[in-house]
JSON list of N, CA and C in Angstrom, two decimals:
[
{"chain": "A", "resi": 4, "resn": "TYR", "atom": "N", "xyz": [4.63, 17.76, 2.10]},
{"chain": "A", "resi": 4, "resn": "TYR", "atom": "CA", "xyz": [5.10, 17.10, 3.30]},
{"chain": "A", "resi": 4, "resn": "TYR", "atom": "C", "xyz": [6.59, 17.33, 3.44]},
{"chain": "A", "resi": 5, "resn": "LYS", "atom": "N", "xyz": [7.05, 17.52, 4.64]},
{"chain": "A", "resi": 5, "resn": "LYS", "atom": "CA", "xyz": [8.41, 17.98, 4.85]},
{"chain": "A", "resi": 5, "resn": "LYS", "atom": "C", "xyz": [9.44, 16.88, 5.06]},
{"chain": "A", "resi": 6, "resn": "ARG", "atom": "N", "xyz": [8.98, 15.67, 5.31]},
{"chain": "A", "resi": 6, "resn": "ARG", "atom": "CA", "xyz": [9.95, 14.60, 5.51]},
{"chain": "A", "resi": 6, "resn": "ARG", "atom": "C", "xyz": [9.37, 13.25, 5.07]},
{"chain": "A", "resi": 7, "resn": "GLN", "atom": "N", "xyz": [10.28, 12.36, 4.75]},
{"chain": "A", "resi": 7, "resn": "GLN", "atom": "CA", "xyz": [9.91, 11.02, 4.32]},
{"chain": "A", "resi": 7, "resn": "GLN", "atom": "C", "xyz": [9.18, 10.29, 5.45]},
{"chain": "A", "resi": 8, "resn": "GLY", "atom": "N", "xyz": [8.14, 9.55, 5.09]},
{"chain": "A", "resi": 8, "resn": "GLY", "atom": "CA", "xyz": [7.43, 8.74, 6.07]},
{"chain": "A", "resi": 8, "resn": "GLY", "atom": "C", "xyz": [6.43, 9.51, 6.92]},
{"chain": "A", "resi": 9, "resn": "GLN", "atom": "N", "xyz": [6.16, 10.76, 6.60]},
{"chain": "A", "resi": 9, "resn": "GLN", "atom": "CA", "xyz": [5.23, 11.56, 7.39]},
{"chain": "A", "resi": 9, "resn": "GLN", "atom": "C", "xyz": [3.78, 11.16, 7.12]},
{"chain": "A", "resi": 10, "resn": "VAL", "atom": "N", "xyz": [3.44, 10.98, 5.84]},
{"chain": "A", "resi": 10, "resn": "VAL", "atom": "CA", "xyz": [2.07, 10.62, 5.44]},
{"chain": "A", "resi": 10, "resn": "VAL", "atom": "C", "xyz": [2.13, 9.57, 4.34]},
{"chain": "A", "resi": 11, "resn": "CYS", "atom": "N", "xyz": [1.35, 8.51, 4.50]},
{"chain": "A", "resi": 11, "resn": "CYS", "atom": "CA", "xyz": [1.26, 7.45, 3.48]},
{"chain": "A", "resi": 11, "resn": "CYS", "atom": "C", "xyz": [-0.19, 7.29, 3.06]},
{"chain": "A", "resi": 12, "resn": "ASP", "atom": "N", "xyz": [-0.37, 6.85, 1.84]},
{"chain": "A", "resi": 12, "resn": "ASP", "atom": "CA", "xyz": [-1.69, 6.62, 1.27]},
{"chain": "A", "resi": 12, "resn": "ASP", "atom": "C", "xyz": [-1.71, 5.23, 0.66]},
{"chain": "A", "resi": 13, "resn": "SER", "atom": "N", "xyz": [-2.89, 4.66, 0.53]},
{"chain": "A", "resi": 13, "resn": "SER", "atom": "CA", "xyz": [-2.97, 3.32, -0.04]},
{"chain": "A", "resi": 13, "resn": "SER", "atom": "C", "xyz": [-4.23, 3.16, -0.88]},
{"chain": "A", "resi": 14, "resn": "ASP", "atom": "N", "xyz": [-4.19, 2.14, -1.71]},
{"chain": "A", "resi": 14, "resn": "ASP", "atom": "CA", "xyz": [-5.36, 1.79, -2.51]},
{"chain": "A", "resi": 14, "resn": "ASP", "atom": "C", "xyz": [-5.22, 0.36, -2.98]},
{"chain": "A", "resi": 15, "resn": "ILE", "atom": "N", "xyz": [-6.34, -0.18, -3.42]},
{"chain": "A", "resi": 15, "resn": "ILE", "atom": "CA", "xyz": [-6.39, -1.54, -3.97]},
{"chain": "A", "resi": 15, "resn": "ILE", "atom": "C", "xyz": [-6.97, -1.45, -5.37]},
{"chain": "A", "resi": 16, "resn": "THR", "atom": "N", "xyz": [-6.41, -2.21, -6.28]},
{"chain": "A", "resi": 16, "resn": "THR", "atom": "CA", "xyz": [-6.96, -2.30, -7.63]},
{"chain": "A", "resi": 16, "resn": "THR", "atom": "C", "xyz": [-6.90, -3.76, -8.07]},
{"chain": "A", "resi": 17, "resn": "TYR", "atom": "N", "xyz": [-7.45, -4.05, -9.20]},
{"chain": "A", "resi": 17, "resn": "TYR", "atom": "CA", "xyz": [-7.39, -5.41, -9.73]},
{"chain": "A", "resi": 17, "resn": "TYR", "atom": "C", "xyz": [-6.78, -5.37, -11.12]},
{"chain": "A", "resi": 18, "resn": "VAL", "atom": "N", "xyz": [-6.11, -6.47, -11.46]},
{"chain": "A", "resi": 18, "resn": "VAL", "atom": "CA", "xyz": [-5.36, -6.56, -12.71]},
{"chain": "A", "resi": 18, "resn": "VAL", "atom": "C", "xyz": [-5.75, -7.86, -13.41]},
{"chain": "A", "resi": 19, "resn": "ALA", "atom": "N", "xyz": [-6.10, -7.74, -14.69]},
{"chain": "A", "resi": 19, "resn": "ALA", "atom": "CA", "xyz": [-6.42, -8.94, -15.48]},
{"chain": "A", "resi": 19, "resn": "ALA", "atom": "C", "xyz": [-5.13, -9.60, -15.94]},
{"chain": "A", "resi": 20, "resn": "THR", "atom": "N", "xyz": [-5.04, -10.91, -15.74]},
{"chain": "A", "resi": 20, "resn": "THR", "atom": "CA", "xyz": [-3.89, -11.68, -16.21]},
{"chain": "A", "resi": 20, "resn": "THR", "atom": "C", "xyz": [-4.41, -12.85, -17.04]},
{"chain": "A", "resi": 21, "resn": "ARG", "atom": "N", "xyz": [-3.52, -13.58, -17.66]},
{"chain": "A", "resi": 21, "resn": "ARG", "atom": "CA", "xyz": [-3.94, -14.75, -18.44]},
{"chain": "A", "resi": 21, "resn": "ARG", "atom": "C", "xyz": [-4.59, -15.82, -17.57]},
{"chain": "A", "resi": 22, "resn": "GLU", "atom": "N", "xyz": [-4.20, -15.86, -16.29]},
{"chain": "A", "resi": 22, "resn": "GLU", "atom": "CA", "xyz": [-4.76, -16.86, -15.39]},
{"chain": "A", "resi": 22, "resn": "GLU", "atom": "C", "xyz": [-5.98, -16.37, -14.62]},
{"chain": "A", "resi": 23, "resn": "GLY", "atom": "N", "xyz": [-6.37, -15.11, -14.80]},
{"chain": "A", "resi": 23, "resn": "GLY", "atom": "CA", "xyz": [-7.52, -14.56, -14.09]},
{"chain": "A", "resi": 23, "resn": "GLY", "atom": "C", "xyz": [-7.17, -13.25, -13.40]},
{"chain": "A", "resi": 24, "resn": "TRP", "atom": "N", "xyz": [-8.06, -12.80, -12.54]},
{"chain": "A", "resi": 24, "resn": "TRP", "atom": "CA", "xyz": [-7.88, -11.52, -11.86]},
{"chain": "A", "resi": 24, "resn": "TRP", "atom": "C", "xyz": [-6.96, -11.65, -10.66]},
{"chain": "A", "resi": 25, "resn": "LEU", "atom": "N", "xyz": [-6.13, -10.63, -10.46]},
{"chain": "A", "resi": 25, "resn": "LEU", "atom": "CA", "xyz": [-5.30, -10.51, -9.27]},
{"chain": "A", "resi": 25, "resn": "LEU", "atom": "C", "xyz": [-5.58, -9.16, -8.63]},
{"chain": "A", "resi": 26, "resn": "TYR", "atom": "N", "xyz": [-5.47, -9.10, -7.32]},
{"chain": "A", "resi": 26, "resn": "TYR", "atom": "CA", "xyz": [-5.67, -7.86, -6.58]},
{"chain": "A", "resi": 26, "resn": "TYR", "atom": "C", "xyz": [-4.31, -7.32, -6.17]},
{"chain": "A", "resi": 27, "resn": "LEU", "atom": "N", "xyz": [-4.17, -6.00, -6.28]},
{"chain": "A", "resi": 27, "resn": "LEU", "atom": "CA", "xyz": [-2.92, -5.32, -5.95]},
{"chain": "A", "resi": 27, "resn": "LEU", "atom": "C", "xyz": [-3.20, -4.25, -4.92]},
{"chain": "A", "resi": 28, "resn": "ALA", "atom": "N", "xyz": [-2.52, -4.33, -3.78]},
{"chain": "A", "resi": 28, "resn": "ALA", "atom": "CA", "xyz": [-2.58, -3.29, -2.74]},
{"chain": "A", "resi": 28, "resn": "ALA", "atom": "C", "xyz": [-1.25, -2.56, -2.76]},
{"chain": "A", "resi": 29, "resn": "VAL", "atom": "N", "xyz": [-1.31, -1.24, -2.79]},
{"chain": "A", "resi": 29, "resn": "VAL", "atom": "CA", "xyz": [-0.10, -0.41, -2.87]},
{"chain": "A", "resi": 29, "resn": "VAL", "atom": "C", "xyz": [-0.14, 0.65, -1.77]},
{"chain": "A", "resi": 30, "resn": "VAL", "atom": "N", "xyz": [1.01, 0.90, -1.15]},
{"chain": "A", "resi": 30, "resn": "VAL", "atom": "CA", "xyz": [1.17, 1.98, -0.18]},
{"chain": "A", "resi": 30, "resn": "VAL", "atom": "C", "xyz": [2.23, 2.92, -0.73]},
{"chain": "A", "resi": 31, "resn": "ILE", "atom": "N", "xyz": [1.91, 4.23, -0.78]},
{"chain": "A", "resi": 31, "resn": "ILE", "atom": "CA", "xyz": [2.89, 5.20, -1.26]},
{"chain": "A", "resi": 31, "resn": "ILE", "atom": "C", "xyz": [3.17, 6.23, -0.17]},
{"chain": "A", "resi": 32, "resn": "ASP", "atom": "N", "xyz": [4.39, 6.73, -0.18]},
{"chain": "A", "resi": 32, "resn": "ASP", "atom": "CA", "xyz": [4.82, 7.81, 0.70]},
{"chain": "A", "resi": 32, "resn": "ASP", "atom": "C", "xyz": [4.52, 9.11, -0.04]},
{"chain": "A", "resi": 33, "resn": "LEU", "atom": "N", "xyz": [3.68, 9.96, 0.52]},
{"chain": "A", "resi": 33, "resn": "LEU", "atom": "CA", "xyz": [3.28, 11.18, -0.18]},
{"chain": "A", "resi": 33, "resn": "LEU", "atom": "C", "xyz": [4.39, 12.23, -0.23]},
{"chain": "A", "resi": 34, "resn": "TYR", "atom": "N", "xyz": [5.46, 12.04, 0.52]},
{"chain": "A", "resi": 34, "resn": "TYR", "atom": "CA", "xyz": [6.59, 12.96, 0.47]},
{"chain": "A", "resi": 34, "resn": "TYR", "atom": "C", "xyz": [7.22, 12.97, -0.92]},
{"chain": "A", "resi": 35, "resn": "ASN", "atom": "N", "xyz": [7.49, 11.78, -1.45]},
{"chain": "A", "resi": 35, "resn": "ASN", "atom": "CA", "xyz": [8.15, 11.69, -2.75]},
{"chain": "A", "resi": 35, "resn": "ASN", "atom": "C", "xyz": [7.38, 10.80, -3.74]},
{"chain": "A", "resi": 36, "resn": "ARG", "atom": "N", "xyz": [6.18, 10.39, -3.34]},
{"chain": "A", "resi": 36, "resn": "ARG", "atom": "CA", "xyz": [5.31, 9.53, -4.15]},
{"chain": "A", "resi": 36, "resn": "ARG", "atom": "C", "xyz": [5.95, 8.19, -4.50]},
{"chain": "A", "resi": 37, "resn": "ALA", "atom": "N", "xyz": [6.81, 7.73, -3.66]},
{"chain": "A", "resi": 37, "resn": "ALA", "atom": "CA", "xyz": [7.46, 6.44, -3.87]},
{"chain": "A", "resi": 37, "resn": "ALA", "atom": "C", "xyz": [6.58, 5.32, -3.35]},
{"chain": "A", "resi": 38, "resn": "VAL", "atom": "N", "xyz": [6.55, 4.21, -4.08]},
{"chain": "A", "resi": 38, "resn": "VAL", "atom": "CA", "xyz": [5.87, 3.01, -3.59]},
{"chain": "A", "resi": 38, "resn": "VAL", "atom": "C", "xyz": [6.76, 2.41, -2.50]},
{"chain": "A", "resi": 39, "resn": "VAL", "atom": "N", "xyz": [6.24, 2.32, -1.28]},
{"chain": "A", "resi": 39, "resn": "VAL", "atom": "CA", "xyz": [7.03, 1.79, -0.17]},
{"chain": "A", "resi": 39, "resn": "VAL", "atom": "C", "xyz": [6.56, 0.40, 0.26]},
{"chain": "A", "resi": 40, "resn": "GLY", "atom": "N", "xyz": [5.40, -0.02, -0.24]},
{"chain": "A", "resi": 40, "resn": "GLY", "atom": "CA", "xyz": [4.91, -1.36, 0.07]},
{"chain": "A", "resi": 40, "resn": "GLY", "atom": "C", "xyz": [3.85, -1.78, -0.93]},
{"chain": "A", "resi": 41, "resn": "TRP", "atom": "N", "xyz": [3.85, -3.06, -1.25]},
{"chain": "A", "resi": 41, "resn": "TRP", "atom": "CA", "xyz": [2.84, -3.58, -2.16]},
{"chain": "A", "resi": 41, "resn": "TRP", "atom": "C", "xyz": [2.68, -5.07, -1.94]},
{"chain": "A", "resi": 42, "resn": "ARG", "atom": "N", "xyz": [1.54, -5.58, -2.38]},
{"chain": "A", "resi": 42, "resn": "ARG", "atom": "CA", "xyz": [1.25, -7.01, -2.27]},
{"chain": "A", "resi": 42, "resn": "ARG", "atom": "C", "xyz": [0.25, -7.38, -3.36]},
{"chain": "A", "resi": 43, "resn": "VAL", "atom": "N", "xyz": [0.42, -8.54, -3.96]},
{"chain": "A", "resi": 43, "resn": "VAL", "atom": "CA", "xyz": [-0.50, -9.08, -4.96]},
{"chain": "A", "resi": 43, "resn": "VAL", "atom": "C", "xyz": [-1.08, -10.37, -4.41]},
{"chain": "A", "resi": 44, "resn": "ALA", "atom": "N", "xyz": [-2.38, -10.58, -4.62]},
{"chain": "A", "resi": 44, "resn": "ALA", "atom": "CA", "xyz": [-3.02, -11.81, -4.15]},
{"chain": "A", "resi": 44, "resn": "ALA", "atom": "C", "xyz": [-4.20, -12.15, -5.07]},
{"chain": "A", "resi": 45, "resn": "GLU", "atom": "N", "xyz": [-4.62, -13.39, -5.00]},
{"chain": "A", "resi": 45, "resn": "GLU", "atom": "CA", "xyz": [-5.75, -13.85, -5.81]},
{"chain": "A", "resi": 45, "resn": "GLU", "atom": "C", "xyz": [-7.09, -13.47, -5.19]},
{"chain": "A", "resi": 46, "resn": "THR", "atom": "N", "xyz": [-7.09, -13.13, -3.90]},
{"chain": "A", "resi": 46, "resn": "THR", "atom": "CA", "xyz": [-8.32, -12.74, -3.22]},
{"chain": "A", "resi": 46, "resn": "THR", "atom": "C", "xyz": [-8.10, -11.41, -2.49]},
{"chain": "A", "resi": 47, "resn": "MET", "atom": "N", "xyz": [-9.19, -10.70, -2.26]},
{"chain": "A", "resi": 47, "resn": "MET", "atom": "CA", "xyz": [-9.12, -9.41, -1.58]},
{"chain": "A", "resi": 47, "resn": "MET", "atom": "C", "xyz": [-9.51, -9.60, -0.11]},
{"chain": "A", "resi": 48, "resn": "HIS", "atom": "N", "xyz": [-8.59, -10.19, 0.64]},
{"chain": "A", "resi": 48, "resn": "HIS", "atom": "CA", "xyz": [-8.81, -10.40, 2.07]},
{"chain": "A", "resi": 48, "resn": "HIS", "atom": "C", "xyz": [-7.93, -9.45, 2.86]},
{"chain": "A", "resi": 49, "resn": "THR", "atom": "N", "xyz": [-8.13, -9.42, 4.15]},
{"chain": "A", "resi": 49, "resn": "THR", "atom": "CA", "xyz": [-7.38, -8.53, 5.04]},
{"chain": "A", "resi": 49, "resn": "THR", "atom": "C", "xyz": [-5.88, -8.70, 4.88]},
{"chain": "A", "resi": 50, "resn": "PHE", "atom": "N", "xyz": [-5.40, -9.91, 4.67]},
{"chain": "A", "resi": 50, "resn": "PHE", "atom": "CA", "xyz": [-3.97, -10.18, 4.54]},
{"chain": "A", "resi": 50, "resn": "PHE", "atom": "C", "xyz": [-3.34, -9.38, 3.41]},
{"chain": "A", "resi": 51, "resn": "LEU", "atom": "N", "xyz": [-4.08, -9.14, 2.34]},
{"chain": "A", "resi": 51, "resn": "LEU", "atom": "CA", "xyz": [-3.57, -8.37, 1.21]},
{"chain": "A", "resi": 51, "resn": "LEU", "atom": "C", "xyz": [-3.13, -6.98, 1.68]},
{"chain": "A", "resi": 52, "resn": "VAL", "atom": "N", "xyz": [-3.97, -6.31, 2.43]},
{"chain": "A", "resi": 52, "resn": "VAL", "atom": "CA", "xyz": [-3.69, -4.95, 2.87]},
{"chain": "A", "resi": 52, "resn": "VAL", "atom": "C", "xyz": [-2.68, -4.92, 4.01]},
{"chain": "A", "resi": 53, "resn": "THR", "atom": "N", "xyz": [-2.85, -5.80, 4.99]},
{"chain": "A", "resi": 53, "resn": "THR", "atom": "CA", "xyz": [-1.94, -5.76, 6.14]},
{"chain": "A", "resi": 53, "resn": "THR", "atom": "C", "xyz": [-0.52, -6.13, 5.75]},
{"chain": "A", "resi": 54, "resn": "SER", "atom": "N", "xyz": [-0.34, -7.01, 4.80]},
{"chain": "A", "resi": 54, "resn": "SER", "atom": "CA", "xyz": [1.01, -7.35, 4.39]},
{"chain": "A", "resi": 54, "resn": "SER", "atom": "C", "xyz": [1.64, -6.24, 3.56]},
{"chain": "A", "resi": 55, "resn": "ALA", "atom": "N", "xyz": [0.85, -5.51, 2.77]},
{"chain": "A", "resi": 55, "resn": "ALA", "atom": "CA", "xyz": [1.37, -4.35, 2.04]},
{"chain": "A", "resi": 55, "resn": "ALA", "atom": "C", "xyz": [1.78, -3.25, 3.02]},
{"chain": "A", "resi": 56, "resn": "LEU", "atom": "N", "xyz": [0.99, -3.06, 4.06]},
{"chain": "A", "resi": 56, "resn": "LEU", "atom": "CA", "xyz": [1.31, -2.06, 5.08]},
{"chain": "A", "resi": 56, "resn": "LEU", "atom": "C", "xyz": [2.55, -2.47, 5.88]},
{"chain": "A", "resi": 57, "resn": "ALA", "atom": "N", "xyz": [2.67, -3.73, 6.22]},
{"chain": "A", "resi": 57, "resn": "ALA", "atom": "CA", "xyz": [3.86, -4.21, 6.95]},
{"chain": "A", "resi": 57, "resn": "ALA", "atom": "C", "xyz": [5.12, -4.00, 6.12]},
{"chain": "A", "resi": 58, "resn": "LYS", "atom": "N", "xyz": [5.05, -4.27, 4.82]},
{"chain": "A", "resi": 58, "resn": "LYS", "atom": "CA", "xyz": [6.19, -4.06, 3.94]},
{"chain": "A", "resi": 58, "resn": "LYS", "atom": "C", "xyz": [6.55, -2.57, 3.88]},
{"chain": "A", "resi": 59, "resn": "ALA", "atom": "N", "xyz": [5.52, -1.73, 3.80]},
{"chain": "A", "resi": 59, "resn": "ALA", "atom": "CA", "xyz": [5.76, -0.28, 3.77]},
{"chain": "A", "resi": 59, "resn": "ALA", "atom": "C", "xyz": [6.46, 0.18, 5.04]},
{"chain": "A", "resi": 60, "resn": "MET", "atom": "N", "xyz": [6.01, -0.27, 6.18]},
{"chain": "A", "resi": 60, "resn": "MET", "atom": "CA", "xyz": [6.61, 0.14, 7.45]},
{"chain": "A", "resi": 60, "resn": "MET", "atom": "C", "xyz": [8.06, -0.30, 7.55]},
{"chain": "A", "resi": 61, "resn": "SER", "atom": "N", "xyz": [8.38, -1.45, 6.97]},
{"chain": "A", "resi": 61, "resn": "SER", "atom": "CA", "xyz": [9.77, -1.91, 7.00]},
{"chain": "A", "resi": 61, "resn": "SER", "atom": "C", "xyz": [10.66, -1.11, 6.06]},
{"chain": "A", "resi": 62, "resn": "ASN", "atom": "N", "xyz": [10.07, -0.45, 5.07]},
{"chain": "A", "resi": 62, "resn": "ASN", "atom": "CA", "xyz": [10.83, 0.34, 4.11]},
{"chain": "A", "resi": 62, "resn": "ASN", "atom": "C", "xyz": [10.95, 1.82, 4.49]},
{"chain": "A", "resi": 63, "resn": "LEU", "atom": "N", "xyz": [10.19, 2.26, 5.48]},
{"chain": "A", "resi": 63, "resn": "LEU", "atom": "CA", "xyz": [10.27, 3.65, 5.92]},
{"chain": "A", "resi": 63, "resn": "LEU", "atom": "C", "xyz": [11.39, 3.80, 6.95]},
{"chain": "A", "resi": 64, "resn": "PRO", "atom": "N", "xyz": [11.86, 5.03, 7.17]},
{"chain": "A", "resi": 64, "resn": "PRO", "atom": "CA", "xyz": [12.93, 5.22, 8.15]},
{"chain": "A", "resi": 64, "resn": "PRO", "atom": "C", "xyz": [12.56, 4.67, 9.53]},
{"chain": "A", "resi": 65, "resn": "GLN", "atom": "N", "xyz": [13.55, 4.12, 10.21]},
{"chain": "A", "resi": 65, "resn": "GLN", "atom": "CA", "xyz": [13.36, 3.53, 11.54]},
{"chain": "A", "resi": 65, "resn": "GLN", "atom": "C", "xyz": [12.68, 4.54, 12.48]},
{"chain": "A", "resi": 66, "resn": "GLY", "atom": "N", "xyz": [11.67, 4.09, 13.21]},
{"chain": "A", "resi": 66, "resn": "GLY", "atom": "CA", "xyz": [10.98, 4.94, 14.17]},
{"chain": "A", "resi": 66, "resn": "GLY", "atom": "C", "xyz": [9.91, 5.83, 13.57]},
{"chain": "A", "resi": 67, "resn": "THR", "atom": "N", "xyz": [9.68, 5.74, 12.28]},
{"chain": "A", "resi": 67, "resn": "THR", "atom": "CA", "xyz": [8.67, 6.55, 11.62]},
{"chain": "A", "resi": 67, "resn": "THR", "atom": "C", "xyz": [7.28, 6.07, 12.03]},
{"chain": "A", "resi": 68, "resn": "ARG", "atom": "N", "xyz": [6.41, 7.02, 12.30]},
{"chain": "A", "resi": 68, "resn": "ARG", "atom": "CA", "xyz": [5.00, 6.73, 12.62]},
{"chain": "A", "resi": 68, "resn": "ARG", "atom": "C", "xyz": [4.13, 7.58, 11.72]},
{"chain": "A", "resi": 69, "resn": "PRO", "atom": "N", "xyz": [3.92, 7.15, 10.47]},
{"chain": "A", "resi": 69, "resn": "PRO", "atom": "CA", "xyz": [3.21, 8.00, 9.50]},
{"chain": "A", "resi": 69, "resn": "PRO", "atom": "C", "xyz": [1.70, 8.08, 9.77]},
{"chain": "A", "resi": 70, "resn": "LEU", "atom": "N", "xyz": [1.13, 9.17, 9.34]},
{"chain": "A", "resi": 70, "resn": "LEU", "atom": "CA", "xyz": [-0.31, 9.27, 9.22]},
{"chain": "A", "resi": 70, "resn": "LEU", "atom": "C", "xyz": [-0.65, 8.40, 8.00]},
{"chain": "A", "resi": 71, "resn": "PHE", "atom": "N", "xyz": [-1.56, 7.45, 8.19]},
{"chain": "A", "resi": 71, "resn": "PHE", "atom": "CA", "xyz": [-1.88, 6.50, 7.12]},
{"chain": "A", "resi": 71, "resn": "PHE", "atom": "C", "xyz": [-3.30, 6.73, 6.66]},
{"chain": "A", "resi": 72, "resn": "HIS", "atom": "N", "xyz": [-3.49, 6.94, 5.35]},
{"chain": "A", "resi": 72, "resn": "HIS", "atom": "CA", "xyz": [-4.82, 7.16, 4.80]},
{"chain": "A", "resi": 72, "resn": "HIS", "atom": "C", "xyz": [-5.20, 6.04, 3.86]},
{"chain": "A", "resi": 73, "resn": "CYS", "atom": "N", "xyz": [-6.44, 5.62, 3.95]},
{"chain": "A", "resi": 73, "resn": "CYS", "atom": "CA", "xyz": [-7.05, 4.72, 2.98]},
{"chain": "A", "resi": 73, "resn": "CYS", "atom": "C", "xyz": [-8.53, 5.07, 2.90]},
{"chain": "A", "resi": 74, "resn": "ASP", "atom": "N", "xyz": [-9.18, 4.71, 1.82]},
{"chain": "A", "resi": 74, "resn": "ASP", "atom": "CA", "xyz": [-10.60, 5.06, 1.68]},
{"chain": "A", "resi": 74, "resn": "ASP", "atom": "C", "xyz": [-11.51, 4.03, 2.34]},
{"chain": "A", "resi": 75, "resn": "ARG", "atom": "N", "xyz": [-10.93, 3.03, 2.96]},
{"chain": "A", "resi": 75, "resn": "ARG", "atom": "CA", "xyz": [-11.64, 1.95, 3.66]},
{"chain": "A", "resi": 75, "resn": "ARG", "atom": "C", "xyz": [-12.44, 1.06, 2.72]},
{"chain": "A", "resi": 76, "resn": "GLY", "atom": "N", "xyz": [-12.56, 1.39, 1.46]},
{"chain": "A", "resi": 76, "resn": "GLY", "atom": "CA", "xyz": [-13.14, 0.54, 0.44]},
{"chain": "A", "resi": 76, "resn": "GLY", "atom": "C", "xyz": [-14.26, -0.35, 0.90]},
{"chain": "A", "resi": 77, "resn": "SER", "atom": "N", "xyz": [-14.28, -1.58, 0.37]},
{"chain": "A", "resi": 77, "resn": "SER", "atom": "CA", "xyz": [-15.30, -2.53, 0.78]},
{"chain": "A", "resi": 77, "resn": "SER", "atom": "C", "xyz": [-14.74, -3.32, 1.90]}
]
């Protein structure tokens, strides 16, 4: 990819903690593989992904409109 913010990818995983499972949504910029947005939550609801995406958009260059990929999961 030739410039920052051109293409982003995302995924969700779960992490075991002493208090139980947490879900982690991450958005990366494929230009430099930098994490540009993330969110942790106790449940895997829409808010988990949309808030990670909102954070990513705020961290990308102003006016960027990236191609966004996700596997659509469950």
